[in-house]
Amino acid sequence: AIRCVVAVSPHARTPHGVPKPAGWLLRAPKAQAVAAPGSQSAAMGQALVAPITTKDSGDGSEPSMGLRWGHSCMQGWRLSMEDAHFAVGSLPSEGWQDTAAFGVMDGHGGKEVAEFCQQLLPTLIGKGSSADTRAALVNAFHTIDEILDSPEDATHLQETWAHSANVPCSTAEWVGCTAVVCLVRQD
């Protein structure tokens, strides 16, 4: 039997105390979307005239757990790819070697937070107790929120945003991410 635990980022609060919708890691854009040259309209946000349908696909496996997986990403109507994912066949942290982790990060307003979560979430999950996967997931999401809300901890993100091609949207006020993570173990 295989056990699967799925987590969507938990409810959290913005710096202003307003509840965030389930799934948001940072804050939703505060201003109206700005239409970019060649986009459909400001109401639709930044969008291309036609979707980019080129796919970036791959696969992987974890033979010790009998797992095989595939992934496929497509930019679609956005000006640039804003999403990220991870597939870790065995988390490298103590007590987590029997756990595979899969995550999809849906970027909002830019790729920066999605890529940040892609890099950091597996490590943060592994810092939690493998005996309490729910708490490990919730704590990992909360830690990401704290880092993103802390100017001191997010310095490298701010530097990335300053050099992003997504200007003017790539600022902490505009960029966010929804994430879904699944942990898989054999029972």
CSV table of C-alpha atoms in Angstrom, one decimal, residues 6 19-20 24 38 43-44 49 69 76 91 96 104 124 130-132 134 157 164 174:
chain,number,residue,atom,x,y,z
A,6,VAL,CA,-1.3,16.3,0.1
A,19,PRO,CA,-6.6,36.3,6.1
A,20,LYS,CA,-4.9,35.0,3.0
A,24,TRP,CA,-1.3,31.7,-1.2
A,38,GLY,CA,0.6,42.6,-27.2
A,43,ALA,CA,-8.6,42.9,-17.0
A,44,MET,CA,-7.0,39.6,-18.1
A,49,VAL,CA,-1.9,37.2,-28.1
A,69,TRP,CA,6.5,9.8,-12.4
A,76,GLY,CA,0.6,29.1,-22.1
A,91,LEU,CA,13.9,13.2,0.9
A,96,TRP,CA,12.6,11.0,5.6
A,104,VAL,CA,3.7,22.1,-8.0
A,124,LEU,CA,12.1,22.7,5.0
A,130,SER,CA,8.8,12.5,9.8
A,131,ALA,CA,6.4,11.1,12.4
A,132,ASP,CA,4.0,14.0,11.9
A,134,ARG,CA,1.0,17.2,8.5
A,157,LEU,CA,14.9,37.4,-3.6
A,164,SER,CA,13.9,40.1,-13.4
A,174,TRP,CA,3.1,41.7,-6.9
